[in-house]
Tab-separated table of C-alpha atoms in Angstrom:
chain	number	residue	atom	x	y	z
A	1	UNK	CA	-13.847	6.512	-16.410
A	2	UNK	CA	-12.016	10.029	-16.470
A	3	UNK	CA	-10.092	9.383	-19.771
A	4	UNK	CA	-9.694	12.076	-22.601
A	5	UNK	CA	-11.448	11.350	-26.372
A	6	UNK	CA	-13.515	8.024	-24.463
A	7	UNK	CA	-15.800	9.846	-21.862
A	8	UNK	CA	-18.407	9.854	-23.470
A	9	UNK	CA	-18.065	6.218	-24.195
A	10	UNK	CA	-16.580	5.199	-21.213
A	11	UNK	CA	-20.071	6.444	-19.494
A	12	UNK	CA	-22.213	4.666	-22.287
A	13	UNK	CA	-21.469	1.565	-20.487
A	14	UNK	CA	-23.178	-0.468	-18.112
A	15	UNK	CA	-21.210	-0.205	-14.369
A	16	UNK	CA	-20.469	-3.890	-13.095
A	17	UNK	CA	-18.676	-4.826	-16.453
A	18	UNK	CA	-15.243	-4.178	-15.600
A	19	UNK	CA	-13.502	-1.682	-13.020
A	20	UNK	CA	-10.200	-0.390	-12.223
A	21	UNK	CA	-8.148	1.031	-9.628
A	22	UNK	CA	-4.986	2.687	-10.379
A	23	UNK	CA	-2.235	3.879	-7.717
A	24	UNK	CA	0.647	5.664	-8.348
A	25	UNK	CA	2.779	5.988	-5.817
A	26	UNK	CA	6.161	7.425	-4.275
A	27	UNK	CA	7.484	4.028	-5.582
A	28	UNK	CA	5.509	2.093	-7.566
A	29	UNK	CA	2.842	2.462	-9.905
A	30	UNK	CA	0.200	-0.370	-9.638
A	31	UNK	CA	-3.079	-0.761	-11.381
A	32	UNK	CA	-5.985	-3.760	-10.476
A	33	UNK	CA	-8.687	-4.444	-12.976
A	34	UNK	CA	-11.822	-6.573	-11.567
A	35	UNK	CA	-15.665	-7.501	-12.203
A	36	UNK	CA	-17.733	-7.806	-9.145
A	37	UNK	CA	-17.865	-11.540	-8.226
A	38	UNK	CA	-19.192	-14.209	-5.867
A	39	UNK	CA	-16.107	-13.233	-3.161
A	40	UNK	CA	-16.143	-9.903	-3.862
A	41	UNK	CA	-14.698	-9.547	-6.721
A	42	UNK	CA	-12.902	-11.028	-9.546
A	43	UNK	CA	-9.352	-9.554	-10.674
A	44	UNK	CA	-9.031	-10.190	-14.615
A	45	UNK	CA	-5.922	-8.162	-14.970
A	46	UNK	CA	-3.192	-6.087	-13.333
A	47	UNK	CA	-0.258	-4.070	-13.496
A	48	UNK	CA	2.998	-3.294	-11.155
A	49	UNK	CA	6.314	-1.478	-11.679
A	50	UNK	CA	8.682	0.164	-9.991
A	51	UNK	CA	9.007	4.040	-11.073
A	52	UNK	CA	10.327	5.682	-8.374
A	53	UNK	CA	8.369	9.006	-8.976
A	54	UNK	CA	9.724	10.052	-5.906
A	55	UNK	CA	13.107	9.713	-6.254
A	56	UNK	CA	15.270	12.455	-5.502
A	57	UNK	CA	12.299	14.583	-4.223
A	58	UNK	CA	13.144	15.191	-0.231
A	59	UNK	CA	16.264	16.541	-1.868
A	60	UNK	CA	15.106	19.303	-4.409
A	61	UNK	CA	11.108	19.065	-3.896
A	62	UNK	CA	10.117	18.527	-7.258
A	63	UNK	CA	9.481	15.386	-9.296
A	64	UNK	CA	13.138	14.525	-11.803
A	65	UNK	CA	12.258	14.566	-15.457
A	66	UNK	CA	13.776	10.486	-15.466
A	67	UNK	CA	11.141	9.900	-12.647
A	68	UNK	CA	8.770	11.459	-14.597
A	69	UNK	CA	9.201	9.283	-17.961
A	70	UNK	CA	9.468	6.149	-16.626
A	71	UNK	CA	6.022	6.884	-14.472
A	72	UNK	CA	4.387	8.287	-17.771
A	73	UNK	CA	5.931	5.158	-19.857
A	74	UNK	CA	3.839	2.734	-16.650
A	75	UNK	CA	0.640	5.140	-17.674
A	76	UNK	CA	0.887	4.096	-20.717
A	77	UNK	CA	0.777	0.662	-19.962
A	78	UNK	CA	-2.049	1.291	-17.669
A	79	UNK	CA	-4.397	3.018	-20.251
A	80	UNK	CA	-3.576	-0.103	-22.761
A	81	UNK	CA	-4.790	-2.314	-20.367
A	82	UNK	CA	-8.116	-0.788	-19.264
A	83	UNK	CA	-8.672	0.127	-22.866
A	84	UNK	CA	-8.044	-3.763	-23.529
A	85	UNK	CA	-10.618	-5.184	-20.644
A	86	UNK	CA	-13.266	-2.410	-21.765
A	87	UNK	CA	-13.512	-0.606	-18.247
A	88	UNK	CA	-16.318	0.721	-17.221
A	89	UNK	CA	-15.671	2.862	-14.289
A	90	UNK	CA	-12.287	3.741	-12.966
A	91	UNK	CA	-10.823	5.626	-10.294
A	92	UNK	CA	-6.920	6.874	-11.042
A	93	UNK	CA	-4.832	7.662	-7.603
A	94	UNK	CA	-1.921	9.657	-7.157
A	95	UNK	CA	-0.332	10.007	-3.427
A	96	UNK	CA	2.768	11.544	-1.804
A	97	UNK	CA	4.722	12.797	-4.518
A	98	UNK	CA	2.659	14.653	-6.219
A	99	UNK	CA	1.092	15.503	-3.028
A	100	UNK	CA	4.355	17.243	-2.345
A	101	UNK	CA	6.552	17.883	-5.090
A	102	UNK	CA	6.752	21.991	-6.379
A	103	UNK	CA	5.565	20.473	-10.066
A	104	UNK	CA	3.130	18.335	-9.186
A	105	UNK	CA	0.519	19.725	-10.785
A	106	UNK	CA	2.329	20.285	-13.641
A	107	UNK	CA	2.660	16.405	-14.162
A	108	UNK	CA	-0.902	15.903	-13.210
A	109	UNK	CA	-1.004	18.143	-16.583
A	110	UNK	CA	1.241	16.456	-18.226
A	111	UNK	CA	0.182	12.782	-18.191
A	112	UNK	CA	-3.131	13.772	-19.077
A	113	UNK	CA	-1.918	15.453	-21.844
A	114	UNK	CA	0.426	12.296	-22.789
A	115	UNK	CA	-1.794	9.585	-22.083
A	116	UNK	CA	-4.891	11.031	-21.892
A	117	UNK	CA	-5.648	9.052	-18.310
A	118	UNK	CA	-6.513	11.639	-15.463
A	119	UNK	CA	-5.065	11.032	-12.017
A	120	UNK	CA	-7.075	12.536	-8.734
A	121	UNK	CA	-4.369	13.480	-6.397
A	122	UNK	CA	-5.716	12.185	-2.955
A	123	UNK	CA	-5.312	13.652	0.182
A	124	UNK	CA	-3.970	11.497	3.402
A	125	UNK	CA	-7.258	11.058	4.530
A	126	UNK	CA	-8.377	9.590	1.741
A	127	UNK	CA	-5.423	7.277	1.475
A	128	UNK	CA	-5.310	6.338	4.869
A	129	UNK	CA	-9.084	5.183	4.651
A	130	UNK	CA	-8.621	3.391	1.051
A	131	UNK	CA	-5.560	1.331	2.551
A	132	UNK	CA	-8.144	0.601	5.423
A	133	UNK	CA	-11.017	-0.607	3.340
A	134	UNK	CA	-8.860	-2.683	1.129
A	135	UNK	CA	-7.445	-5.135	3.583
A	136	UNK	CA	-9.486	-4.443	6.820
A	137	UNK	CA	-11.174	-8.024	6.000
A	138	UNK	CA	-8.041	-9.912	6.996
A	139	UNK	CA	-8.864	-8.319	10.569
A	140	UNK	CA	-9.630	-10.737	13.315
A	141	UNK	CA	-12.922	-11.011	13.864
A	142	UNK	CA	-13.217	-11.802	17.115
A	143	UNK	CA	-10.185	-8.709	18.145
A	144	UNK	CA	-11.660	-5.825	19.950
A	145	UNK	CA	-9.005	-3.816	18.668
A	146	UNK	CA	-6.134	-3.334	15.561
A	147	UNK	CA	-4.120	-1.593	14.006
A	148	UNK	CA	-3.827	-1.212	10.108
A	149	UNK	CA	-0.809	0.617	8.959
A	150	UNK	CA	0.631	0.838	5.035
A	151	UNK	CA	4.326	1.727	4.643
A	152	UNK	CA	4.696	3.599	1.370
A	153	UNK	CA	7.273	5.497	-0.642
A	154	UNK	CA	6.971	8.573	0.386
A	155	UNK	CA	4.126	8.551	3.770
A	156	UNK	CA	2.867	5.802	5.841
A	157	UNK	CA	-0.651	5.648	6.659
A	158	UNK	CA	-2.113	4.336	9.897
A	159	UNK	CA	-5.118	3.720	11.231
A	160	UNK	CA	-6.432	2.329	14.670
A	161	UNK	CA	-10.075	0.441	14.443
A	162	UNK	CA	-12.155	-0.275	17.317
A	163	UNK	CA	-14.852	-2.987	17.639
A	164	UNK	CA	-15.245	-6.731	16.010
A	165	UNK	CA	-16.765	-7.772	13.160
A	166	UNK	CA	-15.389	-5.994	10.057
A	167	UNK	CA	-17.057	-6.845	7.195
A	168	UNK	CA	-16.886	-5.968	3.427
A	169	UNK	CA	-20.390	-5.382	2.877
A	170	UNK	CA	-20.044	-2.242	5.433
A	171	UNK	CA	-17.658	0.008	5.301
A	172	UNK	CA	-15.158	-1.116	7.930
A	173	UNK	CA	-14.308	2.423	8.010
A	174	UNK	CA	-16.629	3.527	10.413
A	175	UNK	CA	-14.709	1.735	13.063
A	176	UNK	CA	-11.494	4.217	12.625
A	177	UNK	CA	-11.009	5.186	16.330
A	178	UNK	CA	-8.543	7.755	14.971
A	179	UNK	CA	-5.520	7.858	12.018
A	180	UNK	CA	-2.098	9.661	11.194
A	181	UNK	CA	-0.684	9.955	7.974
A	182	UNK	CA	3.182	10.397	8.688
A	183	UNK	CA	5.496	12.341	6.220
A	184	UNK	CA	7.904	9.669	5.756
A	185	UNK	CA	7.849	6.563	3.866
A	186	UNK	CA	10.679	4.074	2.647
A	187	UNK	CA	12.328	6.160	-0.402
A	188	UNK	CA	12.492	9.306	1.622
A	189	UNK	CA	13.839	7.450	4.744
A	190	UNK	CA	16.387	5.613	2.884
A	191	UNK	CA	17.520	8.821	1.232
A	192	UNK	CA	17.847	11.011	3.899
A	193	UNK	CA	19.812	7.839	5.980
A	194	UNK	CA	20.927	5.555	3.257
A	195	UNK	CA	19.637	2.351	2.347
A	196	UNK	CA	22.554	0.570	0.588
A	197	UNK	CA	24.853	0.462	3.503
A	198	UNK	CA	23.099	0.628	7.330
A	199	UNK	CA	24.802	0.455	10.279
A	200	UNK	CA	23.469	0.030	13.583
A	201	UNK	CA	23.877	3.305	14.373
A	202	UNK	CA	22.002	4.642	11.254
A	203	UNK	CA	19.379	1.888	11.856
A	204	UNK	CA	18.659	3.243	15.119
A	205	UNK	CA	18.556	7.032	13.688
A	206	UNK	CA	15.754	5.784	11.299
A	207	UNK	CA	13.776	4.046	13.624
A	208	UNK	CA	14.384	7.372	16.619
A	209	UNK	CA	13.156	9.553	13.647
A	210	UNK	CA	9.692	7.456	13.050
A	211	UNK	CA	9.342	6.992	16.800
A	212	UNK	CA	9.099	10.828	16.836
A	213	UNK	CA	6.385	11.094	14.819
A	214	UNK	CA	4.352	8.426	15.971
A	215	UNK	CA	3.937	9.735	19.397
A	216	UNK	CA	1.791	11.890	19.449
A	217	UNK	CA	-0.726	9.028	17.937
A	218	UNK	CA	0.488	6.616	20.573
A	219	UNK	CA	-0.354	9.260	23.379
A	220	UNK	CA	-3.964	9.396	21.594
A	221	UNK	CA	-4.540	5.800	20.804
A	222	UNK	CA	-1.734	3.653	22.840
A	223	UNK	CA	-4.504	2.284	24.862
A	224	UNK	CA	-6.235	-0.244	21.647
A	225	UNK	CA	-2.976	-1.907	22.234
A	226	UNK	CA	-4.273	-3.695	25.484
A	227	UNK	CA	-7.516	-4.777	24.147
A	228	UNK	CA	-8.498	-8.157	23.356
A	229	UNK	CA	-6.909	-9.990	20.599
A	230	UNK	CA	-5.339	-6.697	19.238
A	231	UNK	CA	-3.396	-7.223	16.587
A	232	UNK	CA	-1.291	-5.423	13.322
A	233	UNK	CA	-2.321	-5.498	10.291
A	234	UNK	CA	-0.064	-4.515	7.707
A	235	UNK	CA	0.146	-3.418	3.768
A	236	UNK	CA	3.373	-2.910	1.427
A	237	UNK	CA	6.237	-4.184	0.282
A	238	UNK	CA	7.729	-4.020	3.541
A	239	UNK	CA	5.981	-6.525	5.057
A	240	UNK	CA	4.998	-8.949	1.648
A	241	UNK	CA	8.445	-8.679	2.057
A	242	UNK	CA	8.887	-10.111	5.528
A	243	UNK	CA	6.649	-12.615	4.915
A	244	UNK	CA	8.291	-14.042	1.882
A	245	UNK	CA	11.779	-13.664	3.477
A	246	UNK	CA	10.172	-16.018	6.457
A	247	UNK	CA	8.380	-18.052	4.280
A	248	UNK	CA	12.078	-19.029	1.993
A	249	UNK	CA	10.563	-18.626	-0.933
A	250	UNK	CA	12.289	-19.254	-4.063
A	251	UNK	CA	10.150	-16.607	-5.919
A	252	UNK	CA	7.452	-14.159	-4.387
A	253	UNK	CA	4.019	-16.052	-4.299
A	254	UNK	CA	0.973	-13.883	-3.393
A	255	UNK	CA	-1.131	-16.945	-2.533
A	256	UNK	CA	1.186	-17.897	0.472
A	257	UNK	CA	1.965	-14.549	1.473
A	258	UNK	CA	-1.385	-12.981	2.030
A	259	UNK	CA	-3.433	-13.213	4.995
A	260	UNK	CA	-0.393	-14.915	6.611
A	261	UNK	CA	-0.309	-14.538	10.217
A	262	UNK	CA	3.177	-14.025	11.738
A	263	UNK	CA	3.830	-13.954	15.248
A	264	UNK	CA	6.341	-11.053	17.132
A	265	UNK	CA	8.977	-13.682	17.259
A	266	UNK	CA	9.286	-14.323	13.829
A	267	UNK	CA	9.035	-10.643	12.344
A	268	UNK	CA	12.234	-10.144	15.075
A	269	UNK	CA	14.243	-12.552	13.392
A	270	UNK	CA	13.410	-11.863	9.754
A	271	UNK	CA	14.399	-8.185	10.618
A	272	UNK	CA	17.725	-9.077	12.254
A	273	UNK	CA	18.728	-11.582	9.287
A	274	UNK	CA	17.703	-8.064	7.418
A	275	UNK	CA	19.892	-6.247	8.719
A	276	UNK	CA	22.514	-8.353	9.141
A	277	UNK	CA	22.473	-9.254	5.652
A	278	UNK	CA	24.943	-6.839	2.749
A	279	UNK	CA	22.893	-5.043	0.035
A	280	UNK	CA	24.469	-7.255	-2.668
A	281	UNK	CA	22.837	-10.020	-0.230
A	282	UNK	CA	18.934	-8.690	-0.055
A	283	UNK	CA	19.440	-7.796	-3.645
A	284	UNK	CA	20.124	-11.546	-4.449
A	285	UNK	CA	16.749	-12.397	-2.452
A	286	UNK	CA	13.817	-13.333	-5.200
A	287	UNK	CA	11.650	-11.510	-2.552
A	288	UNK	CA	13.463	-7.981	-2.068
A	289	UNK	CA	15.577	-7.836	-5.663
A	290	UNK	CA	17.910	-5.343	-6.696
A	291	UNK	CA	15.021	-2.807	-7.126
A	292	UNK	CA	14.432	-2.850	-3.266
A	293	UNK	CA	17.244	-3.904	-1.839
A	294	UNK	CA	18.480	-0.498	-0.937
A	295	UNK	CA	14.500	0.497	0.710
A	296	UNK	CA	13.712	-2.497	2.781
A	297	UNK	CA	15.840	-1.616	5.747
A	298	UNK	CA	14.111	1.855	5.936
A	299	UNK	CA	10.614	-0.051	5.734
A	300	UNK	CA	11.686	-2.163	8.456
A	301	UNK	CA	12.949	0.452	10.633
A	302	UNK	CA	9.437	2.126	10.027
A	303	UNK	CA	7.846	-1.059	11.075
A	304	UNK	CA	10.097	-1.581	14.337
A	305	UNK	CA	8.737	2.009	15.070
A	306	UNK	CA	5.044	1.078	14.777
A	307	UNK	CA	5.414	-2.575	17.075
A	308	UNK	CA	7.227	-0.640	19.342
A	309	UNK	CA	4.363	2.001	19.868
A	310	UNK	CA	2.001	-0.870	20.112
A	311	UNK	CA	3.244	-4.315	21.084
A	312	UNK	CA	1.046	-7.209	19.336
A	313	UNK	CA	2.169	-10.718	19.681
A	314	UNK	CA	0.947	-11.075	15.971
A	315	UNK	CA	0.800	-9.058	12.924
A	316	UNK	CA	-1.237	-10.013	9.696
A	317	UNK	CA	0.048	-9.520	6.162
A	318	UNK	CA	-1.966	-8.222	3.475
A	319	UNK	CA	-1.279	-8.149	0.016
A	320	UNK	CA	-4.202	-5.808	-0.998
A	321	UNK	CA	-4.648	-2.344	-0.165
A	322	UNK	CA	-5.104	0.994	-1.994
A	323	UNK	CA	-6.226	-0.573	-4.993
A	324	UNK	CA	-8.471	-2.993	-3.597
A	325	UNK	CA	-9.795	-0.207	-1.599
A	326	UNK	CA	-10.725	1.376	-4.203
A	327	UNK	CA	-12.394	-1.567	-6.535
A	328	UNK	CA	-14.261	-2.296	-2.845
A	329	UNK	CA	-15.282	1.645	-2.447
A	330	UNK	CA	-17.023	1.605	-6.072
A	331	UNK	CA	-18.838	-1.715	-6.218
A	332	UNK	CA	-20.405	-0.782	-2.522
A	333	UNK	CA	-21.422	2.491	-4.263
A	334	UNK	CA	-22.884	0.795	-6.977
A	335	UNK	CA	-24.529	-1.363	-5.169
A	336	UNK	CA	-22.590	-4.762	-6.508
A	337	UNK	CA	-21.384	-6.380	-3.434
A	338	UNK	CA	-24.949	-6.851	-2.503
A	339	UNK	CA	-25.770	-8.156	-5.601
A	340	UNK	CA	-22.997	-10.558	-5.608
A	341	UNK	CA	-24.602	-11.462	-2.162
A	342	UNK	CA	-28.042	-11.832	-2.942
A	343	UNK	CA	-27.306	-13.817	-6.317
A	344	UNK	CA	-25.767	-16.655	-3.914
A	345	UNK	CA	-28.512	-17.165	-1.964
């Protein structure tokens, strides 16, 4: 683990004991803490919070200093925890915004300096194929054809996979046909539109703008969409969202939400009642909340982009992604997967 003052004791450890994956987003910073396990593996903490990091950013192109403590405050939290659970290997992810922003280097620097955790700022490659190999396992098997797509903050990743079969002892990687990382996720949609109050027309101007983007990956891959059993598969808030908005739940519940299948009709409706609904109204939804009540109509919009580029009469929610992606990418490199494997038979 890439930590100041505890390398050396970090790498004095045995792998397998405990790792974690930390991603820090356009939106939210998230961390997942796990030990290899019979399934997979086993998550024995984890960590979310809203930071915004990217608030304000399309605007001036650098990362505000408010943005900046409340994402070094979640750090903090972070570094307590893996310090806590003894982590033995750890891989610390930072996307978009600092990607983008004029400092972001500079707060790369900074947290380092503050909490002594070091973040690897990750191209869209790299997070395209992590979102991939963290949820490609609710895939279909028996579909020749899908596509897995992650609405974030700030970009939205996508990825078309060819073939049947994906497992998590390979790396379901190798059946990316092709991928696009587009510049736009929900925070810098809904700033650039607005997110509190969306009209029709402004709905439309969201979904126009995404539809411009996507095309020239539609023109390239637009033909998965007629193979057998193709399918979406989808990762963020957006569509946990969805899910638990269809669902009625009283309070978000992971357990019901992912690896819920959802058919075209019902994602229609839930996005209708969406935007139908006031932001006083999603904010009073235990699934959306007054944190994300002004970004879910952008994330749909992006999503009404996607099924319109390729029509699937079903789309899959995940609750897993980067993170998982990551715990996933560094037990196959070590070699645990297999051993959880072999130990069952």
């Amino acid at each position: 683990m890439r930590r100041r003052g505890r390398g050396a004791e970090a790498d004095a450890r045995p792998p397998g004991v405990a790792y974690a994956a930390l991603d820090l987003g356009t939106n939210n910073c998230r961390l997942l803490i796990a030990e290899p396990g019979e399934t997979g593996f086993r998550v024995v903490d984890a960590f979310s919070r809203i930071v915004r990091l990217g608030e304000g950013l399309g605007s001036t192109g650098a990362l505000a200093e408010s943005a900046i403590q409340r994402s070094i405050e979640a750090l903090r939290v972070c570094g307590a925890k893996m310090d806590h659970r003894h982590v033995a290997r750890a891989r610390l992810v930072a996307t978009e915004a600092c990607r983008s922003a004029l400092n972001g280097a500079d707060f790369i620097n900074r947290v380092f300096t503050e909490t002594g955790l070091q973040l690897e700022v990750v191209d869209r490659r790299t997070e395209a194929f992590l979102a991939v190999s963290g949820c490609a396992s609710l895939a279909d098997p028996a579909s020749e054809a899908l596509l897995v797509f992650d609405i974030g903050g700030g970009s939205t990743e996508v990825a078309c996979l060819v073939g049947r079969g994906v497992s998590t002892m390979n790396d379901p990687c190798q059946s990316i046909a092709d991928w696009v990382s587009l510049p736009v996720g929900v925070v810098t949609l809904a700033e650039r539109h607005g997110g509190r109050t969306v009209t029709p027309a402004v709905y439309r101007a969201m979904v126009d703008e995404v539809l411009a983007l996507l095309d020239p990956f539609r023109e390239r891959v637009g033909w998965a969409a007629a193979r057998e059993g193709f399918h979406l598969l989808g990762t963020s808030g957006t569509v946990t969202t969805i899910a638990g908005v269809h669902l009625r739940l009283p309070r978000y519940d992971r357990r019901r939400v992912d690896g819920l299948w959802m058919s075209d009709r019902n994602v229609n409706r839930v996005v209708h009642h969406l935007r139908r609904s006031s932001f006083r109204e999603r904010a009073a939804n235990a699934c959306i909340g007054n944190d994300r009540a002004d970004l879910v109509l952008a994330g749909c919009a992006i999503l009404d982009a996607l099924r319109r580029c390729f029509p699937a009469p079903r789309l899959r929610i995940a609750d897993r992604g980067l993170r998982e992606g990551i715990l996933m990418s560094m037990m196959r490199e070590d070699g645990m997967l297999r051993a959880a494997t072999a130990g069952r038979r």
